[in-house]
Amino acid sequence: MTLVKLFGVLFAVNLFSIGGGYVMLPLLHQFFVEDFGWLTRQEFLDSVAVGQVTPGPLTIMNAFIGYKVAGFPGAVTATAGSFLPSLFVVTLVTKYYLRFKGSRAVVSVFRGIKPAVVGMLVAVGLSLAGVSLGSPLTMAVGLASFALMAFTKVDATLIVVAAGIAGGLFLR
Amino acid sequence: MFLKMGAFAFGGVYSMLSFFQRELVDRRRWLTQEEFAEGVAIGQMTPGPPIVNTGIFVGYHLRGARGALAATAGQVLPGFLLVLVLALVYGRFRSTPLLGGVLKGVGAAVVGLLGSVVLKMGRQVIDGKRAGILAVAAFVLLAFAHANPLLLISVAGLTGYLLYGRTR
């Protein structure tokens, strides 16, 4: 039953996460942390970190969540649920690309969705900050990561790895 | 087919469009520059990670449904295997002080990264009053009313259509 639910939620979330990685975070957070209680906020943060340090898209973090929820079958189910929407929709769109291209309806729908996603990301960011930025040291790490990512070209993976090393040394 | 999967696996590992371009357009000549640009555009407006979607487009373009499947598998597998390893390590050592410290650092970094994503997306996307109102409304509904996010996105899309879709 858990597997069916896991598959269904991830399929729906990924169907709605256009533009990749971070767009799906508010959805995943709401369902897995707030609604089902399958993950704590800390575990959710850990999953994002895992997605960030592994090769390929952030979406692979869903395999980690799946494993946490239901072991190996969970990881497989989560991965299938996460990537099947892409497979179906891209195949369809490729087939009918010419009709879809630049359609005003499609463009206007996205103009509505994108600002909403920004607002939802702020909500999740605040909720997670409450868990992970408790001490002056973690706050410093968070600020440094923000500044590096926002104002330099340092790779996100590198930032996460460096923060992990700093944490292992100073936050034990 | 296996060779191709290998090529896509590398695309996944580096997660770089430029790598795709060099490998598929310049070196192997499986795609023209124009087709590649179309693939990138499709990747951005379909659900899921854009780079994987562009890969699926290329796979479908070359070999139909089987190509699309091979492209997905090739891009997802390397990350999947590594995630399994990390999940095992996580499960076993979660409660040790060392990993606890590492995860505290990593958690703080993730929040920082999220902040920069908000900043970058916000600058690009919030281009006027109407977009600002939509963003604030979505924030309030999710943070304080815990509205269903799938519903929020659907309503935002519908609002976008009503605001921008019908006027000339």
Short mmCIF file of N, CA, C and O in Angstrom, two decimals, chain A residues 14-20 22 25 27 30-31 42-43 45-46 48-49 54-57 59-60 64 67 72 75 79 83 86-87 89-91 94-95 97 100 104-105 108-116 119-123 125 132 138 141-142 145-146 149 160 163-164 167-168 171, chain B residues 12 15 38 42 44-50 52-53 56-57 60 68-69 72 76 79-80 82-84 86-88 90 94 98 101-116 118 120 125 131 134-135 138-139 142 148-150 153-154 156-157 160-161 164-165 167:
data_model
loop_
_atom_site.label_atom_id
_atom_site.label_comp_id
_atom_site.label_asym_id
_atom_site.label_seq_id
_atom_site.Cartn_x
_atom_site.Cartn_y
_atom_site.Cartn_z
N ASN A 14 5.94 14.91 -9.96
CA ASN A 14 6.86 15.14 -11.08
C ASN A 14 6.13 15.58 -12.33
O ASN A 14 6.69 16.28 -13.17
N LEU A 15 4.88 15.18 -12.43
CA LEU A 15 4.07 15.64 -13.56
C LEU A 15 3.87 17.16 -13.47
O LEU A 15 3.76 17.84 -14.48
N PHE A 16 3.87 17.66 -12.24
CA PHE A 16 3.63 19.09 -12.03
C PHE A 16 4.92 19.90 -11.89
O PHE A 16 4.85 21.11 -11.78
N SER A 17 6.06 19.24 -11.83
CA SER A 17 7.32 19.95 -11.59
C SER A 17 8.02 20.27 -12.90
O SER A 17 8.96 19.60 -13.28
N ILE A 18 7.55 21.32 -13.56
CA ILE A 18 8.14 21.68 -14.83
C ILE A 18 9.28 22.66 -14.59
O ILE A 18 9.10 23.65 -13.89
N GLY A 19 10.44 22.34 -15.16
CA GLY A 19 11.59 23.22 -14.94
C GLY A 19 12.61 22.61 -13.99
O GLY A 19 13.66 23.16 -13.75
N GLY A 20 12.28 21.43 -13.46
CA GLY A 20 13.27 20.64 -12.77
C GLY A 20 13.42 20.86 -11.29
O GLY A 20 12.68 21.61 -10.66
N TYR A 22 14.41 22.05 -8.13
CA TYR A 22 13.92 22.77 -6.98
C TYR A 22 12.42 23.02 -7.03
O TYR A 22 11.80 23.22 -5.99
N LEU A 25 10.43 20.67 -4.77
CA LEU A 25 10.67 20.62 -3.32
C LEU A 25 9.44 21.00 -2.48
O LEU A 25 9.15 20.32 -1.50
N LEU A 27 6.40 20.63 -3.15
CA LEU A 27 5.41 19.54 -3.24
C LEU A 27 5.85 18.36 -2.39
O LEU A 27 5.07 17.81 -1.59
N GLN A 30 5.58 19.12 1.37
CA GLN A 30 4.21 19.12 1.88
C GLN A 30 3.70 17.69 2.08
O GLN A 30 3.16 17.35 3.13
N PHE A 31 3.89 16.83 1.07
CA PHE A 31 3.33 15.48 1.17
C PHE A 31 4.10 14.60 2.14
O PHE A 31 3.53 14.00 3.05
N GLN A 42 14.62 17.25 9.09
CA GLN A 42 16.05 16.97 8.96
C GLN A 42 16.29 15.92 7.88
O GLN A 42 17.16 16.06 7.04
N GLU A 43 15.48 14.85 7.89
CA GLU A 43 15.66 13.79 6.89
C GLU A 43 15.39 14.32 5.49
O GLU A 43 16.03 13.90 4.52
N LEU A 45 15.93 17.41 4.51
CA LEU A 45 17.14 18.17 4.16
C LEU A 45 18.25 17.23 3.70
O LEU A 45 18.95 17.49 2.72
N ASP A 46 18.43 16.12 4.44
CA ASP A 46 19.46 15.15 4.08
C ASP A 46 19.21 14.61 2.68
O ASP A 46 20.15 14.42 1.90
N VAL A 48 17.69 16.12 0.18
CA VAL A 48 18.06 17.13 -0.82
C VAL A 48 19.57 17.14 -1.01
O VAL A 48 20.07 17.20 -2.14
N ALA A 49 20.29 17.05 0.12
CA ALA A 49 21.75 17.05 0.03
C ALA A 49 22.25 15.86 -0.79
O ALA A 49 23.14 16.01 -1.63
N THR A 54 24.99 13.73 -5.74
CA THR A 54 25.09 12.60 -6.66
C THR A 54 25.01 13.10 -8.11
O THR A 54 24.46 14.16 -8.37
N PRO A 55 25.59 12.32 -9.03
CA PRO A 55 25.55 12.73 -10.44
C PRO A 55 24.13 12.75 -10.96
O PRO A 55 23.27 12.01 -10.49
N GLY A 56 23.89 13.63 -11.92
CA GLY A 56 22.57 13.67 -12.54
C GLY A 56 21.64 14.61 -11.80
O GLY A 56 22.05 15.30 -10.88
N PRO A 57 20.38 14.63 -12.21
CA PRO A 57 19.44 15.61 -11.69
C PRO A 57 19.11 15.39 -10.21
O PRO A 57 19.21 14.29 -9.70
N THR A 59 16.36 15.22 -8.94
CA THR A 59 15.20 14.32 -8.82
C THR A 59 15.58 12.96 -8.26
O THR A 59 14.77 12.27 -7.66
N ILE A 60 16.86 12.55 -8.43
CA ILE A 60 17.27 11.24 -7.95
C ILE A 60 17.17 11.15 -6.43
O ILE A 60 17.16 10.08 -5.84
N PHE A 64 16.31 8.14 -2.74
CA PHE A 64 16.75 8.13 -1.34
C PHE A 64 15.55 8.12 -0.40
O PHE A 64 15.48 7.35 0.55
N TYR A 67 13.95 4.77 -0.49
CA TYR A 67 14.70 3.78 0.28
C TYR A 67 14.41 3.95 1.76
O TYR A 67 14.22 2.97 2.48
N PHE A 72 14.75 -1.20 -0.51
CA PHE A 72 15.10 -1.25 -1.92
C PHE A 72 13.88 -1.16 -2.85
O PHE A 72 13.90 -0.40 -3.82
N ALA A 75 12.97 2.36 -3.19
CA ALA A 75 13.87 3.16 -4.03
C ALA A 75 13.53 2.97 -5.51
O ALA A 75 13.48 3.93 -6.28
N THR A 79 11.92 5.85 -8.01
CA THR A 79 12.61 6.26 -9.23
C THR A 79 11.68 6.13 -10.44
O THR A 79 11.61 7.02 -11.28
N PHE A 83 10.41 9.34 -12.88
CA PHE A 83 10.87 9.56 -14.25
C PHE A 83 9.87 9.15 -15.32
O PHE A 83 9.99 9.56 -16.47
N SER A 86 8.15 12.14 -17.12
CA SER A 86 9.03 12.72 -18.13
C SER A 86 8.96 11.91 -19.41
O SER A 86 8.81 12.44 -20.51
N LEU A 87 9.11 10.60 -19.24
CA LEU A 87 9.17 9.71 -20.39
C LEU A 87 7.90 9.83 -21.24
O LEU A 87 7.97 10.01 -22.47
N VAL A 89 5.47 12.28 -21.19
CA VAL A 89 5.14 13.61 -21.70
C VAL A 89 6.12 14.05 -22.78
O VAL A 89 5.72 14.58 -23.82
N VAL A 90 7.42 13.81 -22.56
CA VAL A 90 8.40 14.25 -23.57
C VAL A 90 8.16 13.51 -24.88
O VAL A 90 8.22 14.10 -25.96
N THR A 91 7.87 12.23 -24.79
CA THR A 91 7.62 11.45 -25.99
C THR A 91 6.42 12.02 -26.76
O THR A 91 6.49 12.22 -27.97
N THR A 94 7.27 15.57 -28.16
CA THR A 94 8.17 15.47 -29.31
C THR A 94 7.38 15.13 -30.57
O THR A 94 7.63 15.67 -31.65
N LYS A 95 6.39 14.28 -30.38
CA LYS A 95 5.55 13.87 -31.51
C LYS A 95 4.76 15.05 -32.08
O LYS A 95 4.61 15.19 -33.28
N TYR A 97 5.32 18.36 -31.51
CA TYR A 97 6.04 19.57 -31.16
C TYR A 97 5.57 20.80 -31.93
O TYR A 97 5.36 21.86 -31.35
N PHE A 100 2.62 22.51 -30.58
CA PHE A 100 2.76 22.92 -29.19
C PHE A 100 3.61 24.18 -29.08
O PHE A 100 3.43 25.01 -28.21
N ARG A 104 0.25 30.28 -27.21
CA ARG A 104 0.02 31.32 -26.22
C ARG A 104 -0.55 30.73 -24.93
O ARG A 104 -0.18 31.14 -23.84
N ALA A 105 -1.42 29.74 -25.06
CA ALA A 105 -2.02 29.14 -23.87
C ALA A 105 -0.92 28.58 -22.98
O ALA A 105 -0.90 28.84 -21.77
N SER A 108 1.20 31.34 -21.29
CA SER A 108 0.50 32.10 -20.26
C SER A 108 0.31 31.26 -18.99
O SER A 108 0.41 31.78 -17.88
N VAL A 109 0.07 29.97 -19.16
CA VAL A 109 -0.05 29.10 -17.99
C VAL A 109 1.24 29.13 -17.19
O VAL A 109 1.24 29.27 -15.95
N PHE A 110 2.38 29.07 -17.89
CA PHE A 110 3.66 29.11 -17.17
C PHE A 110 3.91 30.45 -16.49
O PHE A 110 4.51 30.51 -15.43
N ARG A 111 3.43 31.52 -17.10
CA ARG A 111 3.61 32.83 -16.46
C ARG A 111 2.87 32.89 -15.14
O ARG A 111 3.23 33.66 -14.25
N GLY A 112 1.79 32.12 -15.01
CA GLY A 112 1.10 32.04 -13.74
C GLY A 112 1.79 31.12 -12.75
O GLY A 112 1.89 31.43 -11.56
N ILE A 113 2.31 30.00 -13.25
CA ILE A 113 2.87 28.99 -12.35
C ILE A 113 4.19 29.44 -11.74
O ILE A 113 4.45 29.26 -10.56
N LYS A 114 5.04 30.09 -12.55
CA LYS A 114 6.39 30.38 -12.07
C LYS A 114 6.44 31.26 -10.81
O LYS A 114 7.15 30.91 -9.87
N PRO A 115 5.69 32.38 -10.76
CA PRO A 115 5.75 33.17 -9.52
C PRO A 115 5.21 32.38 -8.33
O PRO A 115 5.73 32.49 -7.22
N ALA A 116 4.19 31.56 -8.56
CA ALA A 116 3.64 30.76 -7.47
C ALA A 116 4.70 29.83 -6.92
O ALA A 116 4.82 29.64 -5.70
N GLY A 119 6.98 31.67 -4.57
CA GLY A 119 6.37 31.84 -3.26
C GLY A 119 6.38 30.56 -2.44
O GLY A 119 6.66 30.58 -1.25
N MET A 120 6.10 29.43 -3.11
CA MET A 120 6.09 28.15 -2.39
C MET A 120 7.49 27.77 -1.91
O MET A 120 7.66 27.21 -0.83
N LEU A 121 8.51 28.10 -2.72
CA LEU A 121 9.88 27.80 -2.31
C LEU A 121 10.28 28.60 -1.07
O LEU A 121 10.98 28.09 -0.20
N VAL A 122 9.80 29.84 -0.99
CA VAL A 122 10.09 30.64 0.20
C VAL A 122 9.50 29.96 1.43
O VAL A 122 10.15 29.83 2.47
N ALA A 123 8.26 29.47 1.28
CA ALA A 123 7.61 28.80 2.42
C ALA A 123 8.42 27.60 2.88
O ALA A 123 8.65 27.41 4.08
N GLY A 125 11.64 26.99 2.31
CA GLY A 125 12.93 27.44 2.81
C GLY A 125 12.84 27.87 4.27
O GLY A 125 13.66 27.49 5.09
N SER A 132 17.39 23.72 10.48
CA SER A 132 18.81 23.54 10.23
C SER A 132 19.67 24.75 10.59
O SER A 132 20.87 24.65 10.62
N THR A 138 25.82 27.05 12.27
CA THR A 138 25.05 26.58 11.11
C THR A 138 24.53 27.76 10.32
O THR A 138 24.44 27.72 9.09
N VAL A 141 27.25 28.82 8.05
CA VAL A 141 27.38 27.90 6.91
C VAL A 141 26.28 28.19 5.89
O VAL A 141 26.53 28.25 4.68
N GLY A 142 25.06 28.38 6.39
CA GLY A 142 23.95 28.67 5.49
C GLY A 142 24.17 29.95 4.71
O GLY A 142 23.97 29.99 3.49
N SER A 145 26.93 29.53 2.12
CA SER A 145 26.47 28.75 0.96
C SER A 145 25.61 29.61 0.05
O SER A 145 25.73 29.57 -1.17
N PHE A 146 24.73 30.38 0.69
CA PHE A 146 23.87 31.27 -0.08
C PHE A 146 24.70 32.24 -0.91
O PHE A 146 24.50 32.39 -2.12
N MET A 149 26.64 30.57 -3.78
CA MET A 149 25.77 30.12 -4.86
C MET A 149 25.19 31.31 -5.62
O MET A 149 25.07 31.29 -6.84
N VAL A 160 27.97 21.85 -1.15
CA VAL A 160 27.40 20.87 -0.22
C VAL A 160 28.49 20.01 0.40
O VAL A 160 28.51 19.76 1.62
N ALA A 163 30.44 22.06 2.93
CA ALA A 163 29.64 22.27 4.14
C ALA A 163 29.62 21.00 4.98
O ALA A 163 29.67 21.04 6.22
N GLY A 164 29.57 19.83 4.32
CA GLY A 164 29.59 18.55 5.03
C GLY A 164 30.90 18.37 5.78
O GLY A 164 30.91 17.95 6.94
N GLY A 167 30.97 20.67 8.67
CA GLY A 167 30.10 20.14 9.72
C GLY A 167 30.76 19.01 10.48
O GLY A 167 30.70 18.94 11.71
N GLY A 168 31.40 18.09 9.75
CA GLY A 168 32.07 16.95 10.38
C GLY A 168 33.16 17.42 11.33
O GLY A 168 33.45 16.79 12.35
N LEU A 171 30.87 20.70 13.91
CA LEU A 171 29.50 20.66 14.44
C LEU A 171 29.17 19.34 15.13
O LEU A 171 28.03 18.98 15.27
N GLY B 12 24.45 12.21 -18.04
CA GLY B 12 23.87 12.31 -16.70
C GLY B 12 24.91 12.67 -15.67
O GLY B 12 24.68 13.50 -14.82
N SER B 15 25.80 16.16 -16.30
CA SER B 15 24.63 17.02 -16.23
C SER B 15 24.85 18.31 -17.01
O SER B 15 24.54 19.38 -16.55
N GLU B 38 15.75 22.66 -30.27
CA GLU B 38 14.37 22.26 -30.01
C GLU B 38 14.28 21.34 -28.79
O GLU B 38 13.41 21.47 -27.95
N ILE B 42 12.12 21.87 -25.42
CA ILE B 42 11.16 20.89 -24.95
C ILE B 42 11.52 20.44 -23.54
O ILE B 42 10.65 20.30 -22.67
N GLN B 44 12.75 22.09 -21.22
CA GLN B 44 12.40 23.07 -20.20
C GLN B 44 10.90 23.21 -19.98
O GLN B 44 10.48 23.72 -18.96
N MET B 45 10.12 22.82 -20.96
CA MET B 45 8.68 23.03 -20.74
C MET B 45 7.92 21.73 -20.50
O MET B 45 6.69 21.74 -20.51
N THR B 46 8.62 20.66 -20.23
CA THR B 46 7.95 19.41 -19.88
C THR B 46 8.29 19.06 -18.44
O THR B 46 9.29 19.54 -17.92
N PRO B 47 7.45 18.23 -17.82
CA PRO B 47 7.69 17.92 -16.40
C PRO B 47 8.97 17.13 -16.20
O PRO B 47 9.35 16.33 -17.05
N GLY B 48 9.62 17.36 -15.06
CA GLY B 48 10.82 16.62 -14.71
C GLY B 48 12.07 17.41 -15.01
O GLY B 48 11.99 18.53 -15.47
N PRO B 49 13.22 16.82 -14.72
CA PRO B 49 14.47 17.55 -14.89
C PRO B 49 14.75 17.85 -16.37
O PRO B 49 14.74 16.92 -17.19
N PRO B 50 15.02 19.11 -16.72
CA PRO B 50 15.18 19.48 -18.12
C PRO B 50 16.26 18.66 -18.86
O PRO B 50 16.05 18.28 -20.00
N VAL B 52 17.32 15.61 -18.34
CA VAL B 52 16.83 14.26 -18.63
C VAL B 52 15.82 14.31 -19.78
O VAL B 52 15.83 13.48 -20.69
N ASN B 53 14.97 15.33 -19.75
CA ASN B 53 13.96 15.44 -20.79
C ASN B 53 14.57 15.67 -22.16
O ASN B 53 14.11 15.13 -23.16
N ILE B 56 15.71 12.40 -23.30
CA ILE B 56 14.59 11.58 -23.78
C ILE B 56 14.19 12.00 -25.19
O ILE B 56 13.94 11.16 -26.07
N PHE B 57 14.17 13.31 -25.41
CA PHE B 57 13.87 13.84 -26.75
C PHE B 57 14.85 13.28 -27.77
O PHE B 57 14.44 12.80 -28.84
N TYR B 60 14.23 9.53 -28.32
CA TYR B 60 13.01 9.29 -29.10
C TYR B 60 13.23 9.65 -30.56
O TYR B 60 12.82 8.92 -31.47
N ALA B 68 13.97 6.41 -26.26
CA ALA B 68 13.59 7.26 -25.13
C ALA B 68 13.83 6.53 -23.81
O ALA B 68 14.37 7.10 -22.86
N LEU B 69 13.45 5.25 -23.80
CA LEU B 69 13.63 4.45 -22.58
C LEU B 69 15.11 4.29 -22.25
O LEU B 69 15.53 4.45 -21.10
N THR B 72 16.51 7.48 -20.77
CA THR B 72 16.13 7.68 -19.37
C THR B 72 16.99 6.80 -18.47
O THR B 72 17.58 7.27 -17.49
N VAL B 76 19.61 7.95 -15.52
CA VAL B 76 19.16 7.80 -14.13
C VAL B 76 20.02 6.80 -13.36
O VAL B 76 20.28 6.96 -12.17
N GLY B 79 23.28 7.79 -10.98
CA GLY B 79 22.85 8.48 -9.76
C GLY B 79 22.12 7.53 -8.84
O GLY B 79 22.34 7.53 -7.62
N PHE B 80 21.25 6.68 -9.41
CA PHE B 80 20.46 5.73 -8.62
C PHE B 80 21.37 4.82 -7.80
O PHE B 80 21.15 4.63 -6.60
N LEU B 82 24.48 5.27 -6.87
CA LEU B 82 25.18 6.01 -5.84
C LEU B 82 24.26 6.35 -4.67
O LEU B 82 24.65 6.28 -3.50
N VAL B 83 23.00 6.69 -5.00
CA VAL B 83 22.03 7.00 -3.94
C VAL B 83 21.81 5.78 -3.05
O VAL B 83 21.73 5.91 -1.82
N LEU B 84 21.74 4.58 -3.65
CA LEU B 84 21.57 3.37 -2.84
C LEU B 84 22.72 3.22 -1.85
O LEU B 84 22.51 2.92 -0.67
N LEU B 86 24.67 5.57 -0.67
CA LEU B 86 24.55 6.62 0.36
C LEU B 86 23.44 6.29 1.36
O LEU B 86 23.58 6.54 2.55
N ALA B 87 22.33 5.71 0.84
CA ALA B 87 21.22 5.37 1.74
C ALA B 87 21.66 4.32 2.75
O ALA B 87 21.27 4.36 3.92
N LEU B 88 22.47 3.36 2.30
CA LEU B 88 22.97 2.32 3.21
C LEU B 88 23.87 2.93 4.27
O LEU B 88 23.73 2.65 5.46
N TYR B 90 23.92 6.00 5.26
CA TYR B 90 23.07 6.86 6.08
C TYR B 90 22.36 6.05 7.14
O TYR B 90 22.35 6.38 8.31
N ARG B 94 23.83 7.01 10.78
CA ARG B 94 23.07 8.22 11.03
C ARG B 94 23.28 8.79 12.43
O ARG B 94 23.36 9.97 12.64
N LEU B 98 29.98 11.97 14.06
CA LEU B 98 30.64 12.47 12.85
C LEU B 98 29.62 12.73 11.75
O LEU B 98 29.53 13.84 11.21
N GLY B 101 27.32 15.57 12.50
CA GLY B 101 27.93 16.87 12.22
C GLY B 101 27.93 17.19 10.75
O GLY B 101 27.57 18.30 10.34
N VAL B 102 28.32 16.20 9.94
CA VAL B 102 28.33 16.39 8.49
C VAL B 102 26.94 16.80 8.01
O VAL B 102 26.79 17.75 7.24
N LEU B 103 25.92 16.13 8.52
CA LEU B 103 24.56 16.40 8.05
C LEU B 103 24.06 17.77 8.52
O LEU B 103 23.30 18.42 7.81
N LYS B 104 24.53 18.21 9.70
CA LYS B 104 24.16 19.55 10.14
C LYS B 104 24.72 20.59 9.18
O LYS B 104 24.04 21.54 8.79
N GLY B 105 25.99 20.40 8.80
CA GLY B 105 26.62 21.33 7.87
C GLY B 105 25.90 21.33 6.53
O GLY B 105 25.60 22.38 5.95
N VAL B 106 25.61 20.10 6.05
CA VAL B 106 24.97 19.94 4.76
C VAL B 106 23.57 20.54 4.76
O VAL B 106 23.16 21.21 3.81
N GLY B 107 22.85 20.34 5.87
CA GLY B 107 21.50 20.88 5.97
C GLY B 107 21.49 22.40 5.87
O GLY B 107 20.66 23.00 5.19
N ALA B 108 22.46 23.02 6.57
CA ALA B 108 22.55 24.47 6.53
C ALA B 108 22.86 24.94 5.10
O ALA B 108 22.30 25.93 4.62
N ALA B 109 23.75 24.20 4.43
CA ALA B 109 24.11 24.58 3.06
C ALA B 109 22.90 24.48 2.14
O ALA B 109 22.68 25.34 1.28
N VAL B 110 22.08 23.43 2.33
CA VAL B 110 20.91 23.25 1.46
C VAL B 110 19.96 24.43 1.58
O VAL B 110 19.44 24.93 0.58
N VAL B 111 19.77 24.90 2.83
CA VAL B 111 18.89 26.06 3.01
C VAL B 111 19.48 27.28 2.30
O VAL B 111 18.76 28.05 1.65
N GLY B 112 20.82 27.44 2.39
CA GLY B 112 21.47 28.54 1.69
C GLY B 112 21.26 28.45 0.17
O GLY B 112 20.95 29.44 -0.48
N LEU B 113 21.43 27.25 -0.36
CA LEU B 113 21.24 27.04 -1.81
C LEU B 113 19.81 27.38 -2.20
O LEU B 113 19.55 28.02 -3.23
N LEU B 114 18.88 26.93 -1.37
CA LEU B 114 17.47 27.19 -1.64
C LEU B 114 17.22 28.70 -1.71
O LEU B 114 16.50 29.19 -2.58
N GLY B 115 17.86 29.43 -0.78
CA GLY B 115 17.74 30.88 -0.78
C GLY B 115 18.22 31.48 -2.09
O GLY B 115 17.57 32.37 -2.66
N SER B 116 19.32 30.98 -2.60
CA SER B 116 19.85 31.56 -3.84
C SER B 116 18.98 31.19 -5.03
O SER B 116 18.83 31.98 -5.96
N VAL B 118 15.72 30.87 -4.85
CA VAL B 118 14.60 31.80 -4.75
C VAL B 118 14.98 33.16 -5.32
O VAL B 118 14.23 33.76 -6.10
N LYS B 120 17.36 33.95 -7.52
CA LYS B 120 17.56 33.93 -8.98
C LYS B 120 16.24 33.79 -9.71
O LYS B 120 15.96 34.52 -10.67
N VAL B 125 11.46 35.95 -12.67
CA VAL B 125 10.06 35.60 -12.89
C VAL B 125 9.10 36.69 -12.42
O VAL B 125 8.08 36.95 -13.04
N ALA B 131 2.56 39.25 -10.95
CA ALA B 131 3.41 38.11 -10.60
C ALA B 131 3.74 38.16 -9.10
O ALA B 131 3.76 37.11 -8.43
N LEU B 134 0.78 36.90 -7.11
CA LEU B 134 0.69 35.44 -7.22
C LEU B 134 1.69 34.76 -6.29
O LEU B 134 1.36 33.78 -5.61
N ALA B 135 2.92 35.29 -6.25
CA ALA B 135 3.96 34.69 -5.41
C ALA B 135 3.59 34.77 -3.94
O ALA B 135 3.67 33.79 -3.20
N ALA B 138 0.71 32.42 -3.10
CA ALA B 138 1.14 31.02 -3.01
C ALA B 138 1.89 30.78 -1.71
O ALA B 138 1.72 29.75 -1.06
N PHE B 139 2.74 31.75 -1.33
CA PHE B 139 3.49 31.62 -0.08
C PHE B 139 2.54 31.48 1.12
O PHE B 139 2.65 30.57 1.92
N LEU B 142 0.52 28.20 1.20
CA LEU B 142 1.29 27.00 1.55
C LEU B 142 1.80 27.08 2.99
O LEU B 142 1.70 26.12 3.75
N ASN B 148 -3.02 22.20 -0.56
CA ASN B 148 -2.43 21.15 -1.39
C ASN B 148 -1.62 21.81 -2.53
O ASN B 148 -2.17 22.56 -3.33
N PRO B 149 -0.30 21.53 -2.57
CA PRO B 149 0.53 22.22 -3.55
C PRO B 149 0.18 21.88 -5.01
O PRO B 149 0.40 22.72 -5.90
N LEU B 150 -0.34 20.68 -5.24
CA LEU B 150 -0.73 20.34 -6.62
C LEU B 150 -1.88 21.24 -7.06
O LEU B 150 -1.92 21.73 -8.19
N ILE B 153 -0.58 24.82 -7.75
CA ILE B 153 0.04 24.97 -9.07
C ILE B 153 -1.02 25.01 -10.16
O ILE B 153 -0.94 25.81 -11.10
N SER B 154 -2.05 24.15 -10.02
CA SER B 154 -3.12 24.15 -11.03
C SER B 154 -3.83 25.50 -11.06
O SER B 154 -4.09 26.05 -12.14
N ALA B 156 -2.66 28.39 -10.04
CA ALA B 156 -1.74 29.41 -10.55
C ALA B 156 -1.68 29.35 -12.08
O ALA B 156 -1.65 30.38 -12.76
N GLY B 157 -1.66 28.13 -12.62
CA GLY B 157 -1.62 27.98 -14.08
C GLY B 157 -2.89 28.53 -14.72
O GLY B 157 -2.83 29.24 -15.73
N GLY B 160 -2.78 32.25 -14.61
CA GLY B 160 -1.90 32.74 -15.67
C GLY B 160 -2.62 32.76 -17.01
O GLY B 160 -2.53 33.73 -17.77
N TYR B 161 -3.37 31.69 -17.28
CA TYR B 161 -4.10 31.62 -18.54
C TYR B 161 -5.13 32.75 -18.63
O TYR B 161 -5.25 33.42 -19.66
N TYR B 164 -3.08 36.25 -18.85
CA TYR B 164 -2.22 36.55 -19.98
C TYR B 164 -2.63 35.83 -21.26
O TYR B 164 -2.17 36.18 -22.33
N GLY B 165 -3.47 34.84 -21.15
CA GLY B 165 -3.68 33.96 -22.28
C GLY B 165 -4.66 34.52 -23.31
O GLY B 165 -4.59 34.17 -24.49
N THR B 167 -5.69 38.00 -23.60
CA THR B 167 -5.52 39.38 -24.10
C THR B 167 -4.54 39.40 -25.27
O THR B 167 -3.69 38.54 -25.38
#
